[in-house]
PDB file of C-alpha atoms in Angstrom:
ATOM      1  CA  ALA A   1     -12.586   7.189  12.542  1.00 96.00           C
ATOM      2  CA  ILE A   2     -10.566   9.003  15.192  1.00 97.00           C
ATOM      3  CA  ARG A   3      -8.046   6.683  16.824  1.00 98.00           C
ATOM      4  CA  ILE A   4      -7.331   7.010  20.511  1.00 98.00           C
ATOM      5  CA  THR A   5      -3.997   5.743  21.805  1.00 98.00           C
ATOM      6  CA  GLN A   6      -4.011   5.228  25.563  1.00 98.00           C
ATOM      7  CA  SER A   7      -0.907   4.552  27.646  1.00 98.00           C
ATOM      8  CA  PRO A   8       0.280   2.711  29.534  1.00 98.00           C
ATOM      9  CA  SER A   9      -1.786  -0.437  29.056  1.00 98.00           C
ATOM     10  CA  SER A  10      -1.103  -1.341  32.656  1.00 97.00           C
ATOM     11  CA  LEU A  11       0.753  -0.017  35.656  1.00 97.00           C
ATOM     12  CA  SER A  12       1.583  -1.121  39.177  1.00 97.00           C
ATOM     13  CA  ALA A  13       1.304   1.395  41.967  1.00 96.00           C
ATOM     14  CA  SER A  14       0.977   1.623  45.720  1.00 95.00           C
ATOM     15  CA  THR A  15      -1.653   3.293  47.822  1.00 96.00           C
ATOM     16  CA  GLY A  16      -0.762   6.960  48.137  1.00 96.00           C
ATOM     17  CA  ASP A  17       1.044   7.131  44.791  1.00 96.00           C
ATOM     18  CA  ARG A  18       0.343   9.723  42.126  1.00 97.00           C
ATOM     19  CA  VAL A  19      -0.755   8.054  38.898  1.00 97.00           C
ATOM     20  CA  THR A  20      -0.941   9.514  35.398  1.00 98.00           C
ATOM     21  CA  ILE A  21      -2.630   8.007  32.347  1.00 98.00           C
ATOM     22  CA  THR A  22      -2.497   9.598  28.910  1.00 98.00           C
ATOM     23  CA  CYS A  23      -4.623   9.505  25.773  1.00 98.00           C
ATOM     24  CA  ARG A  24      -3.657  10.822  22.380  1.00 98.00           C
ATOM     25  CA  ALA A  25      -6.177  11.382  19.614  1.00 98.00           C
ATOM     26  CA  SER A  26      -5.268  10.927  15.969  1.00 98.00           C
ATOM     27  CA  GLN A  27      -6.760  14.342  15.222  1.00 98.00           C
ATOM     28  CA  GLY A  28      -7.918  17.315  17.241  1.00 98.00           C
ATOM     29  CA  ILE A  29     -11.020  16.696  19.343  1.00 97.00           C
ATOM     30  CA  SER A  30     -11.137  20.007  21.249  1.00 96.00           C
ATOM     31  CA  SER A  31     -12.182  19.024  24.789  1.00 97.00           C
ATOM     32  CA  TYR A  32     -14.635  16.271  23.806  1.00 97.00           C
ATOM     33  CA  LEU A  33     -12.985  13.646  25.953  1.00 98.00           C
ATOM     34  CA  ALA A  34     -14.261  11.606  28.895  1.00 98.00           C
ATOM     35  CA  TRP A  35     -12.625   9.264  31.393  1.00 98.00           C
ATOM     36  CA  TYR A  36     -14.273   6.165  32.872  1.00 98.00           C
ATOM     37  CA  GLN A  37     -13.384   3.747  35.635  1.00 98.00           C
ATOM     38  CA  GLN A  38     -14.392   0.096  35.353  1.00 98.00           C
ATOM     39  CA  LYS A  39     -14.119  -2.581  38.004  1.00 98.00           C
ATOM     40  CA  PRO A  40     -14.367  -6.298  37.179  1.00 96.00           C
ATOM     41  CA  GLY A  41     -17.892  -7.410  36.355  1.00 96.00           C
ATOM     42  CA  LYS A  42     -19.250  -3.885  36.615  1.00 98.00           C
ATOM     43  CA  ALA A  43     -20.346  -1.209  34.183  1.00 98.00           C
ATOM     44  CA  PRO A  44     -18.038   1.723  33.488  1.00 98.00           C
ATOM     45  CA  LYS A  45     -18.444   4.782  35.691  1.00 98.00           C
ATOM     46  CA  LEU A  46     -18.017   8.330  34.373  1.00 98.00           C
ATOM     47  CA  LEU A  47     -15.244  10.198  36.176  1.00 98.00           C
ATOM     48  CA  ILE A  48     -14.501  13.219  34.010  1.00 98.00           C
ATOM     49  CA  TYR A  49     -16.113  14.810  30.956  1.00 97.00           C
ATOM     50  CA  ALA A  50     -15.176  17.729  28.751  1.00 97.00           C
ATOM     51  CA  ALA A  51     -11.564  16.748  29.417  1.00 97.00           C
ATOM     52  CA  SER A  52     -11.386  18.330  32.860  1.00 98.00           C
ATOM     53  CA  THR A  53     -14.845  18.547  34.459  1.00 97.00           C
ATOM     54  CA  LEU A  54     -15.275  16.252  37.435  1.00 98.00           C
ATOM     55  CA  GLN A  55     -18.526  14.293  37.422  1.00 97.00           C
ATOM     56  CA  SER A  56     -20.697  14.880  40.472  1.00 96.00           C
ATOM     57  CA  GLY A  57     -19.776  12.603  43.354  1.00 97.00           C
ATOM     58  CA  VAL A  58     -16.305  11.736  42.045  1.00 98.00           C
ATOM     59  CA  PRO A  59     -13.493  12.365  44.557  1.00 98.00           C
ATOM     60  CA  SER A  60     -11.315  15.396  43.947  1.00 97.00           C
ATOM     61  CA  ARG A  61      -8.161  13.255  43.809  1.00 97.00           C
ATOM     62  CA  PHE A  62      -9.185  12.571  40.195  1.00 98.00           C
ATOM     63  CA  SER A  63      -8.381  15.286  37.686  1.00 98.00           C
ATOM     64  CA  GLY A  64      -8.211  15.622  33.924  1.00 98.00           C
ATOM     65  CA  SER A  65      -6.383  17.968  31.628  1.00 98.00           C
ATOM     66  CA  GLY A  66      -5.626  18.585  27.979  1.00 98.00           C
ATOM     67  CA  SER A  67      -7.261  19.680  24.775  1.00 98.00           C
ATOM     68  CA  GLY A  68      -6.764  19.111  21.091  1.00 97.00           C
ATOM     69  CA  THR A  69      -4.956  15.781  20.823  1.00 98.00           C
ATOM     70  CA  ASP A  70      -3.260  15.150  24.175  1.00 98.00           C
ATOM     71  CA  PHE A  71      -5.063  14.381  27.425  1.00 98.00           C
ATOM     72  CA  THR A  72      -4.165  13.235  30.918  1.00 98.00           C
ATOM     73  CA  LEU A  73      -5.984  11.616  33.814  1.00 98.00           C
ATOM     74  CA  THR A  74      -4.263  12.038  37.164  1.00 98.00           C
ATOM     75  CA  ILE A  75      -5.056  10.322  40.429  1.00 97.00           C
ATOM     76  CA  SER A  76      -3.259  12.426  43.009  1.00 95.00           C
ATOM     77  CA  CYS A  77      -3.197   9.972  45.903  1.00 94.00           C
ATOM     78  CA  LEU A  78      -4.172   6.446  44.937  1.00 96.00           C
ATOM     79  CA  GLN A  79      -6.658   4.755  47.239  1.00 96.00           C
ATOM     80  CA  SER A  80      -7.450   1.040  47.506  1.00 94.00           C
ATOM     81  CA  GLU A  81     -10.793   1.530  45.767  1.00 96.00           C
ATOM     82  CA  ASP A  82      -9.049   3.087  42.748  1.00 97.00           C
ATOM     83  CA  PHE A  83      -7.519  -0.168  41.558  1.00 94.00           C
ATOM     84  CA  ALA A  84      -9.462  -0.706  38.350  1.00 97.00           C
ATOM     85  CA  THR A  85      -9.263  -0.262  34.593  1.00 98.00           C
ATOM     86  CA  TYR A  86      -9.552   3.240  33.154  1.00 98.00           C
ATOM     87  CA  TYR A  87     -10.742   4.190  29.676  1.00 98.00           C
ATOM     88  CA  CYS A  88     -10.775   7.445  27.780  1.00 98.00           C
ATOM     89  CA  GLN A  89     -13.432   8.152  25.141  1.00 98.00           C
ATOM     90  CA  GLN A  90     -13.668  10.764  22.414  1.00 98.00           C
ATOM     91  CA  TYR A  91     -17.132  12.051  21.614  1.00 97.00           C
ATOM     92  CA  TYR A  92     -16.086  14.752  19.155  1.00 97.00           C
ATOM     93  CA  SER A  93     -17.356  12.763  16.199  1.00 96.00           C
ATOM     94  CA  TYR A  94     -18.989   9.475  15.276  1.00 96.00           C
ATOM     95  CA  PRO A  95     -18.011   6.731  15.517  1.00 97.00           C
ATOM     96  CA  GLN A  96     -17.192   7.500  19.119  1.00 97.00           C
ATOM     97  CA  THR A  97     -14.033   5.662  20.094  1.00 98.00           C
ATOM     98  CA  PHE A  98     -12.421   4.484  23.307  1.00 98.00           C
ATOM     99  CA  GLY A  99      -8.828   4.053  24.304  1.00 98.00           C
ATOM    100  CA  GLN A 100      -7.587   0.514  24.856  1.00 98.00           C
ATOM    101  CA  GLY A 101      -7.720   0.858  28.631  1.00 98.00           C
ATOM    102  CA  THR A 102      -5.198   1.112  31.469  1.00 98.00           C
ATOM    103  CA  LYS A 103      -5.287  -1.465  34.223  1.00 98.00           C
ATOM    104  CA  VAL A 104      -4.088  -0.026  37.535  1.00 98.00           C
ATOM    105  CA  GLU A 105      -2.825  -2.842  39.726  1.00 96.00           C
ATOM    106  CA  ILE A 106      -1.487  -3.075  43.246  1.00 88.00           C
ATOM    107  CA  LYS A 107       2.311  -3.114  43.475  1.00 88.00           C
TER     108      LYS A 107
ATOM    109  CA  GLU B   1     -33.080   6.834  41.263  1.00 95.00           C
ATOM    110  CA  VAL B   2     -31.797   7.025  37.711  1.00 96.00           C
ATOM    111  CA  GLN B   3     -31.510   3.495  36.371  1.00 97.00           C
ATOM    112  CA  LEU B   4     -31.038   1.512  33.185  1.00 98.00           C
ATOM    113  CA  LEU B   5     -31.835  -2.192  33.037  1.00 98.00           C
ATOM    114  CA  GLU B   6     -30.885  -4.286  30.023  1.00 98.00           C
ATOM    115  CA  SER B   7     -32.459  -7.593  29.052  1.00 98.00           C
ATOM    116  CA  GLY B   8     -32.677  -9.937  26.093  1.00 98.00           C
ATOM    117  CA  GLY B   9     -29.187 -11.353  25.964  1.00 97.00           C
ATOM    118  CA  GLY B  10     -28.453 -15.037  25.552  1.00 98.00           C
ATOM    119  CA  LEU B  11     -26.930 -17.739  23.386  1.00 98.00           C
ATOM    120  CA  VAL B  12     -27.640 -17.558  19.658  1.00 98.00           C
ATOM    121  CA  GLN B  13     -26.249 -19.398  16.652  1.00 98.00           C
ATOM    122  CA  PRO B  14     -24.211 -17.618  13.991  1.00 98.00           C
ATOM    123  CA  GLY B  15     -26.553 -15.973  11.524  1.00 98.00           C
ATOM    124  CA  GLY B  16     -29.292 -15.699  14.129  1.00 98.00           C
ATOM    125  CA  SER B  17     -31.088 -12.693  15.587  1.00 98.00           C
ATOM    126  CA  LEU B  18     -31.630 -11.210  19.003  1.00 98.00           C
ATOM    127  CA  ARG B  19     -33.341  -8.090  20.343  1.00 98.00           C
ATOM    128  CA  LEU B  20     -31.958  -6.338  23.376  1.00 98.00           C
ATOM    129  CA  SER B  21     -34.033  -4.002  25.534  1.00 98.00           C
ATOM    130  CA  CYS B  22     -33.027  -1.308  27.999  1.00 98.00           C
ATOM    131  CA  ALA B  23     -35.659  -0.050  30.429  1.00 98.00           C
ATOM    132  CA  ALA B  24     -35.022   3.432  31.766  1.00 98.00           C
ATOM    133  CA  SER B  25     -36.336   5.007  34.945  1.00 98.00           C
ATOM    134  CA  GLY B  26     -35.735   8.058  37.111  1.00 97.00           C
ATOM    135  CA  PHE B  27     -35.297  10.605  34.317  1.00 97.00           C
ATOM    136  CA  THR B  28     -37.181  12.056  31.357  1.00 97.00           C
ATOM    137  CA  PHE B  29     -36.194   9.416  28.824  1.00 97.00           C
ATOM    138  CA  SER B  30     -37.143  11.351  25.687  1.00 97.00           C
ATOM    139  CA  SER B  31     -34.863  14.239  26.689  1.00 96.00           C
ATOM    140  CA  TYR B  32     -31.677  12.260  26.239  1.00 96.00           C
ATOM    141  CA  ALA B  33     -29.837  10.533  23.446  1.00 97.00           C
ATOM    142  CA  MET B  34     -28.942   6.933  24.190  1.00 97.00           C
ATOM    143  CA  SER B  35     -26.215   4.567  23.033  1.00 98.00           C
ATOM    144  CA  TRP B  36     -25.251   0.923  23.057  1.00 98.00           C
ATOM    145  CA  VAL B  37     -21.660   0.054  23.977  1.00 98.00           C
ATOM    146  CA  ARG B  38     -20.275  -3.476  24.003  1.00 98.00           C
ATOM    147  CA  GLN B  39     -17.326  -5.251  25.582  1.00 98.00           C
ATOM    148  CA  ALA B  40     -16.036  -8.570  24.308  1.00 98.00           C
ATOM    149  CA  PRO B  41     -14.745 -10.947  27.000  1.00 97.00           C
ATOM    150  CA  GLY B  42     -11.467  -9.637  28.387  1.00 96.00           C
ATOM    151  CA  LYS B  43     -11.418  -6.743  25.914  1.00 98.00           C
ATOM    152  CA  GLY B  44     -12.034  -3.008  25.914  1.00 98.00           C
ATOM    153  CA  LEU B  45     -15.108  -0.923  25.265  1.00 98.00           C
ATOM    154  CA  GLU B  46     -16.562  -0.502  21.765  1.00 98.00           C
ATOM    155  CA  TRP B  47     -19.277   2.007  20.934  1.00 98.00           C
ATOM    156  CA  VAL B  48     -21.979   0.331  18.814  1.00 98.00           C
ATOM    157  CA  SER B  49     -24.831   2.712  18.068  1.00 98.00           C
ATOM    158  CA  ALA B  50     -26.548   5.922  19.170  1.00 97.00           C
ATOM    159  CA  ILE B  51     -30.037   7.379  18.808  1.00 97.00           C
ATOM    160  CA  SER B  52     -31.358  10.871  19.430  1.00 96.00           C
ATOM    161  CA  GLY B  53     -34.019  11.608  22.017  1.00 96.00           C
ATOM    162  CA  SER B  54     -36.779  11.741  19.430  1.00 96.00           C
ATOM    163  CA  GLY B  55     -35.517   8.632  17.677  1.00 96.00           C
ATOM    164  CA  GLY B  56     -35.200  10.512  14.420  1.00 96.00           C
ATOM    165  CA  SER B  57     -31.412  10.303  14.106  1.00 96.00           C
ATOM    166  CA  THR B  58     -29.116   7.336  14.482  1.00 97.00           C
ATOM    167  CA  TYR B  59     -25.465   6.385  14.096  1.00 97.00           C
ATOM    168  CA  TYR B  60     -23.779   2.986  13.837  1.00 98.00           C
ATOM    169  CA  ALA B  61     -20.290   1.574  14.076  1.00 98.00           C
ATOM    170  CA  ASP B  62     -19.058   0.198  10.762  1.00 97.00           C
ATOM    171  CA  SER B  63     -18.778  -3.243  12.364  1.00 98.00           C
ATOM    172  CA  VAL B  64     -22.572  -3.471  12.828  1.00 98.00           C
ATOM    173  CA  LYS B  65     -23.943  -1.215  10.086  1.00 98.00           C
ATOM    174  CA  GLY B  66     -26.585  -2.989   8.037  1.00 98.00           C
ATOM    175  CA  ARG B  67     -27.006  -5.742  10.635  1.00 98.00           C
ATOM    176  CA  PHE B  68     -28.063  -3.918  13.809  1.00 98.00           C
ATOM    177  CA  THR B  69     -30.916  -1.446  14.270  1.00 98.00           C
ATOM    178  CA  ILE B  70     -31.285   0.883  17.222  1.00 98.00           C
ATOM    179  CA  SER B  71     -34.710   2.205  18.161  1.00 98.00           C
ATOM    180  CA  ARG B  72     -36.611   3.582  21.119  1.00 98.00           C
ATOM    181  CA  ASP B  73     -40.164   3.774  22.417  1.00 98.00           C
ATOM    182  CA  ASN B  74     -40.418   6.933  24.484  1.00 98.00           C
ATOM    183  CA  SER B  75     -43.919   6.010  25.654  1.00 98.00           C
ATOM    184  CA  LYS B  76     -42.422   2.911  27.277  1.00 98.00           C
ATOM    185  CA  ASN B  77     -39.107   4.504  28.330  1.00 98.00           C
ATOM    186  CA  THR B  78     -37.314   1.706  26.526  1.00 98.00           C
ATOM    187  CA  LEU B  79     -34.335   1.499  24.174  1.00 98.00           C
ATOM    188  CA  TYR B  80     -33.856  -1.415  21.787  1.00 98.00           C
ATOM    189  CA  LEU B  81     -31.115  -3.007  19.733  1.00 98.00           C
ATOM    190  CA  GLN B  82     -32.250  -5.426  17.028  1.00 98.00           C
ATOM    191  CA  MET B  83     -29.284  -7.601  16.076  1.00 98.00           C
ATOM    192  CA  ASN B  84     -29.454  -9.675  12.887  1.00 98.00           C
ATOM    193  CA  SER B  85     -26.922 -11.841  11.033  1.00 98.00           C
ATOM    194  CA  LEU B  86     -24.994 -12.310  14.255  1.00 98.00           C
ATOM    195  CA  ARG B  87     -21.355 -13.363  14.119  1.00 98.00           C
ATOM    196  CA  ALA B  88     -18.987 -14.882  16.639  1.00 98.00           C
ATOM    197  CA  GLU B  89     -17.233 -11.525  16.931  1.00 98.00           C
ATOM    198  CA  ASP B  90     -20.471  -9.958  18.218  1.00 98.00           C
ATOM    199  CA  THR B  91     -20.070 -11.974  21.423  1.00 98.00           C
ATOM    200  CA  ALA B  92     -19.897  -9.389  24.209  1.00 98.00           C
ATOM    201  CA  VAL B  93     -21.581  -7.764  27.149  1.00 98.00           C
ATOM    202  CA  TYR B  94     -23.883  -5.092  25.758  1.00 98.00           C
ATOM    203  CA  TYR B  95     -24.441  -1.953  27.815  1.00 98.00           C
ATOM    204  CA  CYS B  96     -26.968   0.782  27.237  1.00 98.00           C
ATOM    205  CA  ALA B  97     -25.776   4.234  28.229  1.00 98.00           C
ATOM    206  CA  LYS B  98     -27.421   7.617  28.680  1.00 97.00           C
ATOM    207  CA  ALA B  99     -26.025  10.795  27.156  1.00 96.00           C
ATOM    208  CA  GLU B 100     -24.945  13.222  29.824  1.00 93.00           C
ATOM    209  CA  VAL B 101     -26.375  16.420  28.390  1.00 90.00           C
ATOM    210  CA  GLY B 102     -29.270  16.171  25.979  1.00 86.00           C
ATOM    211  CA  ALA B 103     -31.380  14.753  23.220  1.00 84.00           C
ATOM    212  CA  THR B 104     -29.342  15.545  20.130  1.00 88.00           C
ATOM    213  CA  LEU B 105     -26.488  13.478  18.736  1.00 85.00           C
ATOM    214  CA  GLN B 106     -24.035  16.305  19.262  1.00 86.00           C
ATOM    215  CA  GLY B 107     -21.666  14.041  21.124  1.00 83.00           C
ATOM    216  CA  ASP B 108     -21.880  13.405  24.831  1.00 92.00           C
ATOM    217  CA  ALA B 109     -20.177  11.466  27.531  1.00 97.00           C
ATOM    218  CA  PHE B 110     -22.240   8.686  29.117  1.00 97.00           C
ATOM    219  CA  ASP B 111     -23.221   9.455  32.688  1.00 97.00           C
ATOM    220  CA  ILE B 112     -25.480   6.478  33.389  1.00 98.00           C
ATOM    221  CA  TRP B 113     -24.847   2.865  32.323  1.00 98.00           C
ATOM    222  CA  GLY B 114     -26.899  -0.269  32.709  1.00 98.00           C
ATOM    223  CA  GLN B 115     -25.482  -3.434  34.265  1.00 98.00           C
ATOM    224  CA  GLY B 116     -25.087  -5.080  30.867  1.00 98.00           C
ATOM    225  CA  THR B 117     -26.521  -8.151  29.164  1.00 98.00           C
ATOM    226  CA  MET B 118     -24.361 -10.934  27.744  1.00 98.00           C
ATOM    227  CA  VAL B 119     -24.735 -12.005  24.129  1.00 98.00           C
ATOM    228  CA  THR B 120     -22.969 -15.192  23.057  1.00 98.00           C
ATOM    229  CA  VAL B 121     -22.877 -16.148  19.386  1.00 98.00           C
ATOM    230  CA  SER B 122     -21.828 -19.761  19.029  1.00 97.00           C
ATOM    231  CA  SER B 123     -22.917 -22.997  17.419  1.00 96.00           C
TER     232      SER B 123
END
């Protein structure tokens, strides 16, 4: 199975900050990577797919980049509603695997 | 509105069985692969199983292979997960999720998720 290493596991930031989360795959996955946002008690929400394509309705302050093994999610200007846990997911091969998650907390 | 609604969760003893259902609406169900993803309390997401739009192809995580069976009834727009020989480590919220692009198991992000159903395995 492809392992996904996500970092950091948590971070503290303030509204307006630029935030970066990274995922590294144990082998090349081309651009078959998605990013999800999850708030407590809620289902995950798709933010980005194909590494850099913004899902319809997702604010443009979210962006994704990378290919191969190294990927990044950037939130350009953190808003109050962005405090949540973020997961990356590889769907290059089965079993599909998720990163461990990054909890973005208020500083 | 595109919607997925899970049901069937509950408390079951170790070794027991449970069948989860996921009712889909607002899209052509048979045109999309579907998956089950679970989340143990306080933990991250774990992909469990996937099924093609026709139901003819399936994949399973090693942790559930041989114990869980995914299936679908396209005439009823419903996805199922039959869970047998349940263990304490199967305790989780189970989500059904729709593939973003199509019916094959080519690998897709999940663009629509249900609200989840809780499964607790305990004596």
